[in-house]
mmCIF file of C-alpha atoms in Angstrom:
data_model
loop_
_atom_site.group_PDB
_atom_site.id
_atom_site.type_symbol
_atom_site.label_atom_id
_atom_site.label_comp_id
_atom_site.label_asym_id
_atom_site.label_seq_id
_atom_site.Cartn_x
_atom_site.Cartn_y
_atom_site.Cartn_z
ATOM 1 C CA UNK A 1 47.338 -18.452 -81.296
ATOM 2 C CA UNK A 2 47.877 -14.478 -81.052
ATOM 3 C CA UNK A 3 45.045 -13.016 -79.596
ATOM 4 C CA UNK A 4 43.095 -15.710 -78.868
ATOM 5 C CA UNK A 5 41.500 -16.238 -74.898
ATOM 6 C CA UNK A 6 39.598 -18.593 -73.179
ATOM 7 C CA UNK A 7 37.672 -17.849 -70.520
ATOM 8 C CA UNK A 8 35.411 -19.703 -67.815
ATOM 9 C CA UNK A 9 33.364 -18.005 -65.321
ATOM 10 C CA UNK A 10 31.822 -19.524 -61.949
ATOM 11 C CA UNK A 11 27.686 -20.017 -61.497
ATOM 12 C CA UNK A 12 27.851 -16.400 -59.308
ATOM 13 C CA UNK A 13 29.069 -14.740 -62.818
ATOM 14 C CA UNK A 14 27.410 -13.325 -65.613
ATOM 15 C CA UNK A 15 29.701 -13.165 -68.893
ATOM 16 C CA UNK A 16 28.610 -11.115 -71.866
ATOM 17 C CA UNK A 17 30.680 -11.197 -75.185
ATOM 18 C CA UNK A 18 30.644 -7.929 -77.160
ATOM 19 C CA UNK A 19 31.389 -7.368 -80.507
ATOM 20 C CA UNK A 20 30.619 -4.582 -82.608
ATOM 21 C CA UNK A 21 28.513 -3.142 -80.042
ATOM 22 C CA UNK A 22 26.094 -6.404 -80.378
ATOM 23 C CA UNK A 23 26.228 -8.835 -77.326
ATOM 24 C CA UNK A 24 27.372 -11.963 -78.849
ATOM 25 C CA UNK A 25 27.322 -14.850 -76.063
ATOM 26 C CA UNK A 26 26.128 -14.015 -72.713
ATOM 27 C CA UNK A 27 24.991 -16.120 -69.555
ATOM 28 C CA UNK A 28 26.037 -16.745 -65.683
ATOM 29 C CA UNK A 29 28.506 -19.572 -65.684
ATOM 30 C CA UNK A 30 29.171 -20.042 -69.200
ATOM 31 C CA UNK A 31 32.818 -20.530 -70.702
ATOM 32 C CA UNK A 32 33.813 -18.809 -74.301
ATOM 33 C CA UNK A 33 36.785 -18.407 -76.591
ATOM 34 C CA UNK A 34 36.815 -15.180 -78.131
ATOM 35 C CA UNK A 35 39.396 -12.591 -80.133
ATOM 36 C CA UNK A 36 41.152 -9.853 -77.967
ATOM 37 C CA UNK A 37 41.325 -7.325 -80.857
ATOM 38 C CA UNK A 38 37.581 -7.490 -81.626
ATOM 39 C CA UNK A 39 35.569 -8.470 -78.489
ATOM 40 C CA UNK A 40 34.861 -6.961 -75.612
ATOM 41 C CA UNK A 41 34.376 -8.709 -72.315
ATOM 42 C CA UNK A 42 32.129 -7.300 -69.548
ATOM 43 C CA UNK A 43 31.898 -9.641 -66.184
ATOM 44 C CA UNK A 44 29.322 -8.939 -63.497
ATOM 45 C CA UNK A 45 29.670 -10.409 -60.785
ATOM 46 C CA UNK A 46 25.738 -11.971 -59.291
ATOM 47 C CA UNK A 47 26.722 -12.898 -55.636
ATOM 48 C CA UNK A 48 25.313 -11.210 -52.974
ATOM 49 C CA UNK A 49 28.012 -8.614 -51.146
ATOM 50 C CA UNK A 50 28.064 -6.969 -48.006
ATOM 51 C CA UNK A 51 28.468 -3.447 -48.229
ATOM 52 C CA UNK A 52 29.720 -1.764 -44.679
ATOM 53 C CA UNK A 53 29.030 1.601 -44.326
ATOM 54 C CA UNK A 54 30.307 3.899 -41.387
ATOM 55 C CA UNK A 55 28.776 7.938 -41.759
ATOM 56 C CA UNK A 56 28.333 10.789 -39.542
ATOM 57 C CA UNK A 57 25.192 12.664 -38.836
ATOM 58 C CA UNK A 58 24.042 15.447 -36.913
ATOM 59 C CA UNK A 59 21.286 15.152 -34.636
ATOM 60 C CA UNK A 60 18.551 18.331 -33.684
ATOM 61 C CA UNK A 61 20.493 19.698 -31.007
ATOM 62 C CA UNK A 62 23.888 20.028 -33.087
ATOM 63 C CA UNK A 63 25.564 16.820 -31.772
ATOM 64 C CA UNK A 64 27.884 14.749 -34.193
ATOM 65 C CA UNK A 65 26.662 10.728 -34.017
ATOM 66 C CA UNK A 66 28.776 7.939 -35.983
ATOM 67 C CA UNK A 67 26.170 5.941 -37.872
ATOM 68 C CA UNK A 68 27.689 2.174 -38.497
ATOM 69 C CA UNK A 69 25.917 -0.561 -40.199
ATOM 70 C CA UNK A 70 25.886 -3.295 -43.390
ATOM 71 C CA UNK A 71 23.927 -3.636 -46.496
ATOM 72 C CA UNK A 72 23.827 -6.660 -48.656
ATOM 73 C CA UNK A 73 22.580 -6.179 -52.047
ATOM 74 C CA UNK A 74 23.144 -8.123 -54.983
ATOM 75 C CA UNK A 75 22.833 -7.472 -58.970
ATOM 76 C CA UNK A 76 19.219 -8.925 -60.021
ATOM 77 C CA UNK A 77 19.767 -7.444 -63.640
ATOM 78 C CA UNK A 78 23.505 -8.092 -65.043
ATOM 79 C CA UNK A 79 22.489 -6.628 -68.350
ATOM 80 C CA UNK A 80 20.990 -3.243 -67.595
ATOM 81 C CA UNK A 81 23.334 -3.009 -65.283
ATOM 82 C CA UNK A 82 25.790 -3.027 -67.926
ATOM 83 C CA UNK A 83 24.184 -0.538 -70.141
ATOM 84 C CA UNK A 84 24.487 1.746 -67.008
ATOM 85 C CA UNK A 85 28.103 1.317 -65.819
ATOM 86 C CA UNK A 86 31.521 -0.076 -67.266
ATOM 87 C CA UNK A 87 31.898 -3.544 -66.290
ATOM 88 C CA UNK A 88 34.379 -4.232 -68.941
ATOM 89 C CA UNK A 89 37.619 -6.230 -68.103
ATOM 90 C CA UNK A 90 40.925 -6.388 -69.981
ATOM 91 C CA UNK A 91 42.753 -9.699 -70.929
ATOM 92 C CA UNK A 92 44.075 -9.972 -67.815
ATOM 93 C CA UNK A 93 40.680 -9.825 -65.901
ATOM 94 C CA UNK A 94 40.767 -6.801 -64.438
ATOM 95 C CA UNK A 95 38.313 -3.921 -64.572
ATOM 96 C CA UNK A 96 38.838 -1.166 -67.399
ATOM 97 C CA UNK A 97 37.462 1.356 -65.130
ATOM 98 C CA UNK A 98 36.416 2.078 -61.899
ATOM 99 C CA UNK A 99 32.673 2.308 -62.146
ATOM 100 C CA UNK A 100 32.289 -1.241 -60.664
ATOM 101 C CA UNK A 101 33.466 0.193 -56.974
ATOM 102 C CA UNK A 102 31.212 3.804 -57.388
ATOM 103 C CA UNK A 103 28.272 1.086 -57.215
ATOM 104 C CA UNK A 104 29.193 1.000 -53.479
ATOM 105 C CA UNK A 105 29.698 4.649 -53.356
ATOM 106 C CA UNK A 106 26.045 5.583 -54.415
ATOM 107 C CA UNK A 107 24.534 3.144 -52.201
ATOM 108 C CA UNK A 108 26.517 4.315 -49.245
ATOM 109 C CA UNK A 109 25.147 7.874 -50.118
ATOM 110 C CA UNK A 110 21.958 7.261 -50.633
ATOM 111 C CA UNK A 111 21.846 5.662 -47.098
ATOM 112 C CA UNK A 112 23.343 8.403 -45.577
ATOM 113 C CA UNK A 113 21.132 10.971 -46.851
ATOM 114 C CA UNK A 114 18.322 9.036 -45.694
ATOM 115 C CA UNK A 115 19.822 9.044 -42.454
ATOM 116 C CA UNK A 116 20.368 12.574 -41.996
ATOM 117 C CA UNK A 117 17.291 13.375 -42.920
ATOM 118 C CA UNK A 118 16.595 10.733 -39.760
ATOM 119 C CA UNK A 119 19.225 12.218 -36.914
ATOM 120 C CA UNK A 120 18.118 16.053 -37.939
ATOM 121 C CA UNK A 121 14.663 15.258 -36.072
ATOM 122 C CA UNK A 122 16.014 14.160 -32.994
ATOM 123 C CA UNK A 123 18.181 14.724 -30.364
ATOM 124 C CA UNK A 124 21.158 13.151 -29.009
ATOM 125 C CA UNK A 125 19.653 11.225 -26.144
ATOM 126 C CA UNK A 126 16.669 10.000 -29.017
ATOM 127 C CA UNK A 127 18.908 9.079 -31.928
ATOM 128 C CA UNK A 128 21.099 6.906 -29.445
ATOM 129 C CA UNK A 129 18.010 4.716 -28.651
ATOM 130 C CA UNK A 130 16.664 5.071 -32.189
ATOM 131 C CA UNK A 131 18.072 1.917 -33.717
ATOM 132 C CA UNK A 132 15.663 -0.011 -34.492
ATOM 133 C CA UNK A 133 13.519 2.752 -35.992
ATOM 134 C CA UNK A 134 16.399 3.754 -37.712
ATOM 135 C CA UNK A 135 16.992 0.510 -39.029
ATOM 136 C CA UNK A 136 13.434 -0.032 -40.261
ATOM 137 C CA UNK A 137 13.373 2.978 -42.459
ATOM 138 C CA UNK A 138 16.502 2.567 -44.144
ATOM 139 C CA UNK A 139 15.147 -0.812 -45.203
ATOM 140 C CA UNK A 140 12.097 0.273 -46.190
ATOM 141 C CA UNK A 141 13.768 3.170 -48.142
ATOM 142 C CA UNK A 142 16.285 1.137 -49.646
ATOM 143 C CA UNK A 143 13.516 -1.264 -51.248
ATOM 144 C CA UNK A 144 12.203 1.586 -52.744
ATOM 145 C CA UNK A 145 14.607 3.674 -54.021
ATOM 146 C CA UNK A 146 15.110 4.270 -57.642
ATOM 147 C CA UNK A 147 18.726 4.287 -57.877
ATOM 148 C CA UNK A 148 19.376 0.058 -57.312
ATOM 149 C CA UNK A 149 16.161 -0.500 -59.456
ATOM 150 C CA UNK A 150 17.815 1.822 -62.249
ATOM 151 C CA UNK A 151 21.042 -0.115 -61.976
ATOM 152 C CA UNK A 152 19.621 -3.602 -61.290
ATOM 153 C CA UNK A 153 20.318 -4.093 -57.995
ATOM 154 C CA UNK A 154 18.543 -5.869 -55.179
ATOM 155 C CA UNK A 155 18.857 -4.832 -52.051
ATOM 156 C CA UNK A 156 18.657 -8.086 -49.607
ATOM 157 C CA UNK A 157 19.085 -6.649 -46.313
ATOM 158 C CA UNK A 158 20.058 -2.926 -43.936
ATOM 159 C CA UNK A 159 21.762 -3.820 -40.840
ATOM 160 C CA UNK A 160 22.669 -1.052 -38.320
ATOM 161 C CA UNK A 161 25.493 -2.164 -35.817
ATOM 162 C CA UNK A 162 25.431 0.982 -33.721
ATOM 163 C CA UNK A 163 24.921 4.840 -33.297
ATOM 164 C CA UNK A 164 27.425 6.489 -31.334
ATOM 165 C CA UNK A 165 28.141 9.919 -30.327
ATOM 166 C CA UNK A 166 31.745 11.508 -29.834
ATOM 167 C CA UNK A 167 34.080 10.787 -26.873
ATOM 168 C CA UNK A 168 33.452 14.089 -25.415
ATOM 169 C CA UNK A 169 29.586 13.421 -25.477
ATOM 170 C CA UNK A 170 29.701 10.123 -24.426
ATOM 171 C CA UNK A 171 31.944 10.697 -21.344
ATOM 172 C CA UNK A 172 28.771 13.344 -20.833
ATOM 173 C CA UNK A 173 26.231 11.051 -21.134
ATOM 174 C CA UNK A 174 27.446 8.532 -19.052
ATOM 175 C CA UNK A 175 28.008 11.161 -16.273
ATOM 176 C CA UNK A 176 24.965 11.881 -16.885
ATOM 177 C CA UNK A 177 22.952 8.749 -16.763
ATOM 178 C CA UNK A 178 25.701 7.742 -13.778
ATOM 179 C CA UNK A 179 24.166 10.621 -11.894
ATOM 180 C CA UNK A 180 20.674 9.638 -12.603
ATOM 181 C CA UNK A 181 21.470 6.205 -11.875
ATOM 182 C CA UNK A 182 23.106 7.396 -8.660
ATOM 183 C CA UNK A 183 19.508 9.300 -7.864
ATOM 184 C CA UNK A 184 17.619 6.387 -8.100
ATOM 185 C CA UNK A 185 19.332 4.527 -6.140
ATOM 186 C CA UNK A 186 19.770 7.093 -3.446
ATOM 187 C CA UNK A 187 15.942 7.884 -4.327
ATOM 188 C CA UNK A 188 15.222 4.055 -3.665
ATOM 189 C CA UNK A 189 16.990 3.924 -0.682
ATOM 190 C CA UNK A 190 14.847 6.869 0.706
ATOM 191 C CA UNK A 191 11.934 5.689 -0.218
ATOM 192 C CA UNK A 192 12.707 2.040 1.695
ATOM 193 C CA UNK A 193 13.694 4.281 4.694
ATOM 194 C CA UNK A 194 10.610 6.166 4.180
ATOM 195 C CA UNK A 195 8.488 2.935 3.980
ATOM 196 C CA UNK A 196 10.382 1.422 7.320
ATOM 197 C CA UNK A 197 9.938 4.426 9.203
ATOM 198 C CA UNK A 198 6.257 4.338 7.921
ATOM 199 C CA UNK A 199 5.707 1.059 8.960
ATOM 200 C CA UNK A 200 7.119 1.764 12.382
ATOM 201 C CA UNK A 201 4.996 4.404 12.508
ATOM 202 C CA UNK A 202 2.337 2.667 12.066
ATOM 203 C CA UNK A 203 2.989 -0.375 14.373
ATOM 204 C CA UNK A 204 3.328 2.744 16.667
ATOM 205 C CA UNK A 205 0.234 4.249 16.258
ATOM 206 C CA UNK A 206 -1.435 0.825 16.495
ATOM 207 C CA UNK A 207 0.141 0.072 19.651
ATOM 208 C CA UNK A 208 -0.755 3.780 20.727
ATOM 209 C CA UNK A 209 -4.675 2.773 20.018
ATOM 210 C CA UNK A 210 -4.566 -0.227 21.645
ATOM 211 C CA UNK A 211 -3.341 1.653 24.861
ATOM 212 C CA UNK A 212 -6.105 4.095 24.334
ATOM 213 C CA UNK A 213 -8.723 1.683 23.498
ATOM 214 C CA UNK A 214 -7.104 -0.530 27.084
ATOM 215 C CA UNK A 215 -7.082 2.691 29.197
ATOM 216 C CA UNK A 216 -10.741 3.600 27.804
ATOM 217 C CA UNK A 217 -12.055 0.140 28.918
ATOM 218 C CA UNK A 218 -10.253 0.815 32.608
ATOM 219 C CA UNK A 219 -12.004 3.974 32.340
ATOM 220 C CA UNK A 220 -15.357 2.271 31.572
ATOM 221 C CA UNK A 221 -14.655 -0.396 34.122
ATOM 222 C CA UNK A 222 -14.157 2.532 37.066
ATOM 223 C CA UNK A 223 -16.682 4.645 35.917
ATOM 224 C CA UNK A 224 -19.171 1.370 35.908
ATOM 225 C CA UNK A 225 -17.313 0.440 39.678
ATOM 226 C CA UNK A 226 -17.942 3.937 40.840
ATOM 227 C CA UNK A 227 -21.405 4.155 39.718
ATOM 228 C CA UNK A 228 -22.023 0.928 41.421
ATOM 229 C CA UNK A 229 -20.415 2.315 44.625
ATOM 230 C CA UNK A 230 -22.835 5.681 43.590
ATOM 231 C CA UNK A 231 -25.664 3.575 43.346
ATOM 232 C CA UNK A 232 -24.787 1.308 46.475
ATOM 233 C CA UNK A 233 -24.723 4.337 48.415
ATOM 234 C CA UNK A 234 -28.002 6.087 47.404
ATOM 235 C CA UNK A 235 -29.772 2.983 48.123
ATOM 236 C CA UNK A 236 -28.355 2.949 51.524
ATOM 237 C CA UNK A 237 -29.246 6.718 51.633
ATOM 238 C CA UNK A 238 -32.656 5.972 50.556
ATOM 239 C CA UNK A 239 -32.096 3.221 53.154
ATOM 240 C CA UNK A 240 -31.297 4.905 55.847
ATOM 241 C CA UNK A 241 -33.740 7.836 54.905
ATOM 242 C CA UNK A 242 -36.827 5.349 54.562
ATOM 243 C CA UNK A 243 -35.794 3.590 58.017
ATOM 244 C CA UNK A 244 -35.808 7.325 59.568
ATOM 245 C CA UNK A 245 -38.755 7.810 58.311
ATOM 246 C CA UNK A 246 -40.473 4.470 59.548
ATOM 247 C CA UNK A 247 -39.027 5.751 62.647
ATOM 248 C CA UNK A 248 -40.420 9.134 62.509
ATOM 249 C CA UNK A 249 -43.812 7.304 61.513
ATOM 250 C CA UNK A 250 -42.961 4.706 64.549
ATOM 251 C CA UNK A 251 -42.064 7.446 67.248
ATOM 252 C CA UNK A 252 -45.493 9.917 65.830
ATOM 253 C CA UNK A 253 -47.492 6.582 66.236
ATOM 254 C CA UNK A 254 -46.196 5.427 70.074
ATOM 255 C CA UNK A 255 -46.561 9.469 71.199
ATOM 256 C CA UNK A 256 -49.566 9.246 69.368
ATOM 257 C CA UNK A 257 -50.901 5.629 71.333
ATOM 258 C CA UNK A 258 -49.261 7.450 74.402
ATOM 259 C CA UNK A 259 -51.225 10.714 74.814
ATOM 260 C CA UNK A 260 -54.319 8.725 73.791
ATOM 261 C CA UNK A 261 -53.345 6.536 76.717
ATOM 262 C CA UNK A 262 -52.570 9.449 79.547
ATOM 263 C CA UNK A 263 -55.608 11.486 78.002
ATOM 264 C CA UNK A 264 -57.711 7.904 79.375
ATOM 265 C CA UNK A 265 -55.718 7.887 82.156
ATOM 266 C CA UNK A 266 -56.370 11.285 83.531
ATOM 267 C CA UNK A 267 -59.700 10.688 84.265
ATOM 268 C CA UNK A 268 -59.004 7.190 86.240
ATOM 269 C CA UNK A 269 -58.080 7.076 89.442
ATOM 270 C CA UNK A 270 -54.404 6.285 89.688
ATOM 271 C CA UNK A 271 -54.842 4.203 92.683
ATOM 272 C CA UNK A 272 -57.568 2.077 90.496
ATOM 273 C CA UNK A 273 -54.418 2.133 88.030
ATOM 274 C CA UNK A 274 -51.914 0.758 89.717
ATOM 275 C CA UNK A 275 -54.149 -1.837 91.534
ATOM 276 C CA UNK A 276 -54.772 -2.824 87.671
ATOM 277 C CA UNK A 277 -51.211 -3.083 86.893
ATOM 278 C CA UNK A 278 -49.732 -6.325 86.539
ATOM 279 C CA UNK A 279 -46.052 -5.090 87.677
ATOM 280 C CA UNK A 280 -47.897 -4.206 91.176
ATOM 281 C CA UNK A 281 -46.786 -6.515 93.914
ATOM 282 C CA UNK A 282 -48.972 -7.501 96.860
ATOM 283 C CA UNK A 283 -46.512 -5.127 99.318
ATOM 284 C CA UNK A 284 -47.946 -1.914 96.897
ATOM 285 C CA UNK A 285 -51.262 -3.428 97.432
ATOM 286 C CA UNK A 286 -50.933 -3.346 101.155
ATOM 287 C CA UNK A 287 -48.852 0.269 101.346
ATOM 288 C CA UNK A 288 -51.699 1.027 99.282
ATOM 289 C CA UNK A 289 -54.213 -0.025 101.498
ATOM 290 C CA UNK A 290 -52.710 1.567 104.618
ATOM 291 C CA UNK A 291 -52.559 4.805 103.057
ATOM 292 C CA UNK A 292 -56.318 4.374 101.764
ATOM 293 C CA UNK A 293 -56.792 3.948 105.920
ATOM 294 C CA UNK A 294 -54.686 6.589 106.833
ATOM 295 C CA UNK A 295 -56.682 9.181 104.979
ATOM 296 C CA UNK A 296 -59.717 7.315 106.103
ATOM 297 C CA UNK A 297 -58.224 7.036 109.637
ATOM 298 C CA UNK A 298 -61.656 9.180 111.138
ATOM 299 C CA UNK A 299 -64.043 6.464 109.316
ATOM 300 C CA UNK A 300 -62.304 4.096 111.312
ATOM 301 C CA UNK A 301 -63.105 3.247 114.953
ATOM 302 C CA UNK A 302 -60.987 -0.086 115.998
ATOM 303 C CA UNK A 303 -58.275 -1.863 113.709
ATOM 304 C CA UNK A 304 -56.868 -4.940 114.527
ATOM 305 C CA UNK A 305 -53.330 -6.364 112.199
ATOM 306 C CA UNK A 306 -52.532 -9.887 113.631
ATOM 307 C CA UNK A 307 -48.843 -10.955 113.921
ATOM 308 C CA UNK A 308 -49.155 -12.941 110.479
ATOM 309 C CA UNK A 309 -49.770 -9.881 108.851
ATOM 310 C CA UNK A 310 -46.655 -7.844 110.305
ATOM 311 C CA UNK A 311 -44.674 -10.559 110.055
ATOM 312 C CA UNK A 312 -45.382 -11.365 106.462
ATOM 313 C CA UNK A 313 -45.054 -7.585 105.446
ATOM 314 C CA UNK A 314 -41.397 -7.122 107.597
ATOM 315 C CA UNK A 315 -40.031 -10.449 105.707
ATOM 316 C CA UNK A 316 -39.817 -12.242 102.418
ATOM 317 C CA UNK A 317 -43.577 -13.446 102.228
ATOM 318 C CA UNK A 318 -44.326 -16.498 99.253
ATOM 319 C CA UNK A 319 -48.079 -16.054 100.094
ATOM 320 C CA UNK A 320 -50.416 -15.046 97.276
ATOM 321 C CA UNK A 321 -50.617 -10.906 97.319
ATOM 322 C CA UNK A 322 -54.462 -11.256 96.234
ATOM 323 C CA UNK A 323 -55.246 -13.582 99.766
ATOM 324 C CA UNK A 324 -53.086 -10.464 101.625
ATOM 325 C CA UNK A 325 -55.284 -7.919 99.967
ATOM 326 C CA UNK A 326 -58.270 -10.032 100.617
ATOM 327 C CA UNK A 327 -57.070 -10.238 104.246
ATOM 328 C CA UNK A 328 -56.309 -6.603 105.188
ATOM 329 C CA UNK A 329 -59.856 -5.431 103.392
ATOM 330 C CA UNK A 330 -61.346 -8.017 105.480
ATOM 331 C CA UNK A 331 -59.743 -6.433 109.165
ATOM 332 C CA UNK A 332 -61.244 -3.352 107.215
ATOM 333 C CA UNK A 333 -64.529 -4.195 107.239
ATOM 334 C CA UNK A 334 -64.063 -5.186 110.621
#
């Protein structure tokens, strides 16, 4: 029949049947004939969509970044949705207007002024590590923002792929962070050297103390040899000194015995002496006794010496000396 449609619509989408401004069937899923010249149609769809989004944003220091990421939304509230924006389609199916793609248009902008209000307190080097931050608020933002509660929308999910800055600046930072890179390695390699020669240093100054500490105890061990020898030789000074003066004490004493012994002497006859000495043979004894006659020789009148007597004083005589002496004083007497 002329004019008359059928249409079917899957679980993700909501049908509602206008007429006369009143909504006359409406629900996700449903199927409905209906009268081209006196209904309108408007079809929303209720899956969940990925929205990409790819924006530029200046950062603090005046340095373009490319801002790429995803949001998925999806339409919690077909009908005010509808009261907001045109979702009516034609007999053919196909949108009467183009207010179902400017959805994506205002959610992309509201991101993106979000985001520059992000980039604009940082610098380059900050916003390219600032991902996750940057992530986090957009989320948070997006949950909150009026514009998808006005049109129904639920925003599921903010996903940021990556913040990039231009060739030019990117060829700069990598120089940049080469260089640095390049630093630390040179500055690691210094400080190994640094620590080896440190180390050798070290073992060097060790083995400097330990010949220290081994010439110290040679020291110690000749200074201890030499005050031995030092002390060796003062008590053989003190030795030698004492023994002098035993000596000394032994020489005063014997001069001492000595002059008591002449002073005795001088007033003894020395004939009396040597007839008293025990290293007087009987010969002295006789000379002795001749020269005792000799001075004598006027006392005497007659003296007779028998041939025993000259013969035992002109050759080796074993007779007593005390029986010669006792002899010759006898011819004395006589």
């Amino acid at each position: 029949m002329i004019g008359l449609r059928y249409l079917k619509s899957t679980p993700t989408t909501y049908l509602m049947r206008f007429r006369n401004g009143q909504i006359r069937r409406h629900g996700a899923g449903i199927s409905m004939f209906y009268w081209t010249f006196n209904s309108i149609i408007v079809r929303v769809n209720l899956a969940s969509e990925d929205l990409p989004f790819v924006f530029e944003q200046q950062t603090s220091d005046f340095q373009d970044v490319t801002i790429q990421g995803n949001m998925t939304y999806r339409v919690a509230d077909p009908q005010q949705l509808a009261k907001k924006l045109d979702f009516s389609i034609d007999a053919r199916g196909r949108y009467q207007s183009d207010d179902p793609d400017s959805i994506r248009d205002r959610l992309v902008r509201m991101l993106q002024v979000e985001a520059n209000e992000f980039s604009r307190q940082r610098s380059i080097t900050e916003m390219l590590t600032a991902g996750p931050d940057l992530t986090e608020r957009l989320q948070t933002f997006a949950s909150k923002a009026t514009i998808p509660r006005d049109l129904g929308l639920e925003i599921e999910s903010v996903v940021l792929l990556q913040i990039k800055p231009t060739p030019e600046m990117e060829s700069a930072l990598q120089a940049e962070t080469r260089e640095a890179t390049l630093q630390k390695a040179d500055l690691a390699v210094h400080e190994r050297r640094k620590s080896a020669i440190a180390a050798e240093q070290e073992i060097r100054e060790r083995e400097l103390q330990n010949e220290r500490i081994t010439q110290e105890k040679q020291r110690e061990v000749r200074e201890a040899e030499l005050a031995a020898d030092v002390a060796i030789e003062l008590g053989r000074e003190e030795l030698v000194r004492q023994q002098a003066a035993n000596e000394k004490t032994l020489a005063s004493a014997r001069a001492e015995t000595l002059r008591q012994t002449f002073d005795a002497m001088s007033v003894v006859d020395w004939k009396t002496i040597a007839a008293s000495s025990e290293s007087t043979d009987a010969k002295q004894l006789i000379a002795m006794a001749f020269g005792e006659l000799a001075e004598n020789a006027q006392k005497i009148g007659r003296l007779d010496i028998s041939p025993d007597l000259l013969r035992d004083l002109m050759g080796d005589t074993t007779t007593d000396g005390s029986n010669t002496q006792s002899g010759s004083r006898r011819r004395k007497s006589e």
